[in-house]
Tab-separated table of C-alpha atoms in Angstrom:
chain	number	residue	atom	x	y	z
N	522	MET	CA	137.158	35.422	25.727
N	523	LYS	CA	133.943	36.005	27.658
N	524	THR	CA	132.421	39.397	28.117
N	525	LYS	CA	131.827	40.932	31.527
N	526	GLU	CA	128.089	40.248	31.164
N	527	GLU	CA	128.637	36.560	30.369
N	528	LEU	CA	130.886	36.194	33.405
N	529	LEU	CA	128.263	37.840	35.662
N	530	VAL	CA	125.604	35.417	34.405
N	531	GLU	CA	127.843	32.370	34.958
N	532	GLU	CA	128.880	33.499	38.430
N	533	ASN	CA	125.325	34.207	39.546
N	534	ILE	CA	123.225	31.516	37.861
N	535	LYS	CA	122.705	29.790	41.227
N	536	LEU	CA	121.067	32.988	42.407
N	537	VAL	CA	117.945	31.966	40.440
N	538	HIS	CA	117.518	28.767	42.511
N	539	PHE	CA	118.236	30.753	45.674
N	540	VAL	CA	115.476	33.269	44.913
N	541	ILE	CA	113.014	30.495	44.045
N	542	ASN	CA	113.736	28.598	47.269
N	543	LYS	CA	113.771	31.751	49.410
N	544	ARG	CA	110.664	33.554	48.098
N	545	TYR	CA	108.440	30.905	46.502
N	546	LYS	CA	108.298	28.016	48.985
N	547	THR	CA	104.513	28.185	49.195
N	548	ILE	CA	103.817	27.860	45.476
N	549	ILE	CA	106.733	25.645	44.435
N	550	GLN	CA	104.590	22.550	45.109
N	551	LYS	CA	101.899	23.827	42.710
N	552	ILE	CA	104.541	24.673	40.129
N	553	ASN	CA	106.043	21.183	40.383
N	554	TYR	CA	102.564	19.609	40.228
N	555	LEU	CA	101.885	21.419	36.966
N	556	GLY	CA	105.300	20.502	35.573
N	557	LEU	CA	106.181	24.183	35.283
N	558	TYR	CA	109.394	24.263	37.305
N	559	GLU	CA	111.612	24.523	34.227
N	560	ASP	CA	109.463	27.366	32.859
N	561	PHE	CA	109.604	29.055	36.256
N	562	TYR	CA	113.375	28.644	36.396
N	563	GLN	CA	113.731	30.043	32.862
N	564	GLU	CA	111.728	33.105	33.884
N	565	GLY	CA	114.169	33.576	36.748
N	566	CYS	CA	117.046	33.326	34.254
N	567	ILE	CA	115.398	36.010	32.135
N	568	GLY	CA	115.321	38.197	35.239
N	569	LEU	CA	119.022	37.471	35.767
N	570	PHE	CA	119.848	38.462	32.173
N	571	LYS	CA	117.852	41.686	32.556
N	572	ALA	CA	119.719	42.422	35.781
N	573	VAL	CA	123.070	41.898	34.055
N	574	LYS	CA	122.071	44.336	31.316
N	575	ALA	CA	120.887	46.980	33.803
N	576	PHE	CA	123.638	46.580	36.419
N	577	ASP	CA	125.908	49.562	37.005
N	578	GLU	CA	128.910	48.955	39.309
N	579	SER	CA	129.375	52.674	39.918
N	580	LYS	CA	126.160	52.795	41.997
N	581	GLY	CA	127.860	50.824	44.792
N	582	PHE	CA	125.513	47.823	44.921
N	583	LYS	CA	126.646	44.213	45.024
N	584	PHE	CA	125.378	42.369	41.955
N	585	SER	CA	123.753	39.614	44.036
N	586	THR	CA	121.541	42.192	45.814
N	587	PHE	CA	120.684	43.885	42.522
N	588	GLY	CA	120.106	40.590	40.683
N	589	PHE	CA	117.933	39.197	43.481
N	590	ARG	CA	115.428	42.002	42.973
N	591	TRP	CA	115.317	41.614	39.180
N	592	ILE	CA	114.883	37.831	39.374
N	593	ASP	CA	112.166	38.215	42.006
N	594	LEU	CA	110.367	40.801	39.854
N	595	GLN	CA	110.431	38.481	36.819
N	596	LEU	CA	109.173	35.511	38.866
N	597	ARG	CA	106.362	37.592	40.392
N	598	SER	CA	105.306	38.577	36.908
N	599	PHE	CA	105.245	34.900	35.874
N	600	VAL	CA	103.198	33.920	38.926
N	601	GLY	CA	100.760	36.794	38.440
N	602	LYS	CA	100.179	36.302	34.721
N	603	TYR	CA	100.792	32.635	33.972
N	604	MET	CA	99.721	30.687	37.051
N	605	PRO	CA	96.068	31.857	37.190
N	606	LYS	CA	95.600	30.717	33.588
N	607	HIS	CA	97.011	27.252	34.177
N	608	TYR	CA	96.298	26.370	37.769
N	609	ASN	CA	92.991	25.958	39.496
N	610	ASP	CA	92.813	24.667	43.055
N	611	ASN	CA	89.200	23.578	42.638
N	612	LEU	CA	89.551	19.956	41.620
N	613	VAL	CA	86.297	18.331	40.503
N	614	SER	CA	85.287	14.949	41.831
N	615	MET	CA	84.155	12.300	39.371
N	616	ASP	CA	81.273	11.618	41.785
N	617	LYS	CA	79.922	15.181	41.427
N	618	LYS	CA	76.260	15.174	40.444
N	619	ILE	CA	75.614	16.998	37.181
N	620	ASN	CA	71.817	16.894	36.962
N	621	LYS	CA	70.518	18.555	40.095
N	622	GLY	CA	66.818	18.236	40.739
N	623	ASP	CA	66.363	15.225	38.460
N	624	LYS	CA	64.970	11.962	39.864
N	625	MET	CA	67.791	9.864	38.421
N	626	GLU	CA	71.134	11.229	39.584
N	627	ILE	CA	73.964	11.220	37.047
N	628	THR	CA	77.550	11.725	38.121
N	629	LEU	CA	80.363	13.116	36.030
N	630	LYS	CA	81.799	9.587	35.894
N	631	ASP	CA	78.545	8.318	34.332
N	632	ALA	CA	78.606	11.042	31.676
N	633	ILE	CA	82.161	10.467	30.466
N	634	TYR	CA	82.864	7.600	28.100
N	635	SER	CA	85.402	5.132	29.342
N	636	TYR	CA	88.205	4.413	26.906
N	637	ASP	CA	86.691	1.049	25.960
N	638	GLU	CA	83.260	2.552	25.300
N	639	TYR	CA	84.814	5.303	23.190
N	640	ASN	CA	86.975	2.793	21.332
N	641	GLY	CA	83.895	0.645	20.670
N	642	LEU	CA	81.930	3.613	19.319
N	643	TYR	CA	84.882	4.661	17.159
N	644	SER	CA	85.218	1.189	15.666
N	645	ASP	CA	81.438	1.060	15.045
N	646	LEU	CA	81.587	4.427	13.260
N	647	LYS	CA	84.558	3.294	11.157
N	648	LYS	CA	82.806	0.053	10.181
N	649	PHE	CA	79.624	1.878	9.262
N	650	ALA	CA	81.576	4.525	7.326
N	651	LYS	CA	82.560	1.809	4.836
N	652	THR	CA	78.884	1.183	4.014
N	653	THR	CA	77.659	4.756	3.603
N	654	LYS	CA	77.731	6.932	0.519
N	655	VAL	CA	78.637	10.078	2.485
N	656	LYS	CA	81.758	11.330	0.754
N	657	ASP	CA	85.041	11.513	2.752
N	658	ILE	CA	83.313	10.539	6.012
N	659	ASP	CA	86.131	8.149	6.935
N	660	ALA	CA	88.646	11.011	6.759
N	661	ILE	CA	86.249	13.362	8.572
N	662	ILE	CA	85.921	10.892	11.450
N	663	ASP	CA	89.692	10.449	11.742
N	664	LEU	CA	90.389	14.179	11.568
N	665	SER	CA	87.739	15.019	14.158
N	666	VAL	CA	89.127	12.352	16.509
N	667	ASP	CA	92.518	14.028	16.041
N	668	GLY	CA	90.905	17.222	17.386
N	669	LEU	CA	90.534	19.262	14.197
N	670	SER	CA	87.619	21.672	13.928
N	671	GLN	CA	85.151	21.498	11.051
N	672	ASN	CA	86.874	24.500	9.506
N	673	GLU	CA	90.268	22.751	9.634
N	674	ILE	CA	88.775	19.511	8.291
N	675	ALA	CA	87.244	21.455	5.391
N	676	LYS	CA	90.669	22.808	4.449
N	677	VAL	CA	92.237	19.337	4.576
N	678	ILE	CA	89.634	17.628	2.379
N	679	GLY	CA	89.082	20.633	0.114
N	680	VAL	CA	85.465	21.578	0.774
N	681	SER	CA	83.659	24.324	2.705
N	682	GLN	CA	82.938	24.141	6.438
N	683	PRO	CA	79.150	24.027	5.886
N	684	GLU	CA	79.659	21.053	3.535
N	685	VAL	CA	81.604	19.220	6.272
N	686	SER	CA	78.759	19.983	8.691
N	687	ARG	CA	76.158	18.653	6.213
N	688	ARG	CA	78.146	15.451	5.677
N	689	ILE	CA	78.456	14.898	9.421
N	690	LYS	CA	74.711	15.441	9.934
N	691	ARG	CA	73.878	13.080	7.060
N	692	PHE	CA	76.220	10.426	8.450
N	693	LYS	CA	74.860	10.906	11.981
N	694	THR	CA	71.280	10.402	10.778
N	695	GLU	CA	72.229	7.233	8.879
N	696	PHE	CA	74.243	5.919	11.837
N	697	GLU	CA	71.373	6.510	14.288
N	698	ILE	CA	69.063	4.501	12.030
N	699	TYR	CA	71.717	1.791	11.741
N	700	ALA	CA	72.258	1.739	15.516
N	701	SER	CA	68.521	1.376	16.169
N	702	LEU	CA	68.279	-1.726	13.938
N	703	GLY	CA	68.459	-5.157	15.495
N	704	GLU	CA	71.810	-6.911	15.979
N	705	LEU	CA	71.176	-9.381	13.130
N	706	VAL	CA	70.401	-6.662	10.567
N	707	ARG	CA	73.479	-4.666	11.623
N	708	ILE	CA	75.768	-7.675	11.223
N	709	ASN	CA	74.478	-8.298	7.669
N	710	LYS	CA	74.783	-4.636	6.668
N	711	VAL	CA	78.416	-4.222	7.839
N	712	SER	CA	79.776	-7.599	6.743
């Protein structure tokens, strides 16, 4: 058998959608764009649950009126706290110039590696890693590509963070020398 509170929630769950559609028409497009509608709806449900807990029939209010205010309050809190952190209307164009005042203009698109360029660099690093004597550099490359910080990498391979930094610098120096060599020398070194 369901409690009175559970019945109130079941009977009024559609009230959450009603409040969203009634009060938040202007920002619902932004919420959908960010893929936050389910989070937004869940916040409204939290407001509904809080309303059920606080509702007192003896005061003479209808629950829908009382619940509307609690749901709205919870959604306003979500919009005020969460949305500014995760939504920014100022979209940046890939053609935006990033070196003002310089003779040669560079756009954001020029500065970002394309996937193929990145993939080529990654494969070059992995090939060269097989020829170097820098310890664990293959694992360091993979872990850094996975997004781990030097501190996290150090924990995984069992060394200190400064040691990871030294190994990366050593490898970078060797790779820059390798990259500056002619194509023929590079082919012989890696193969």
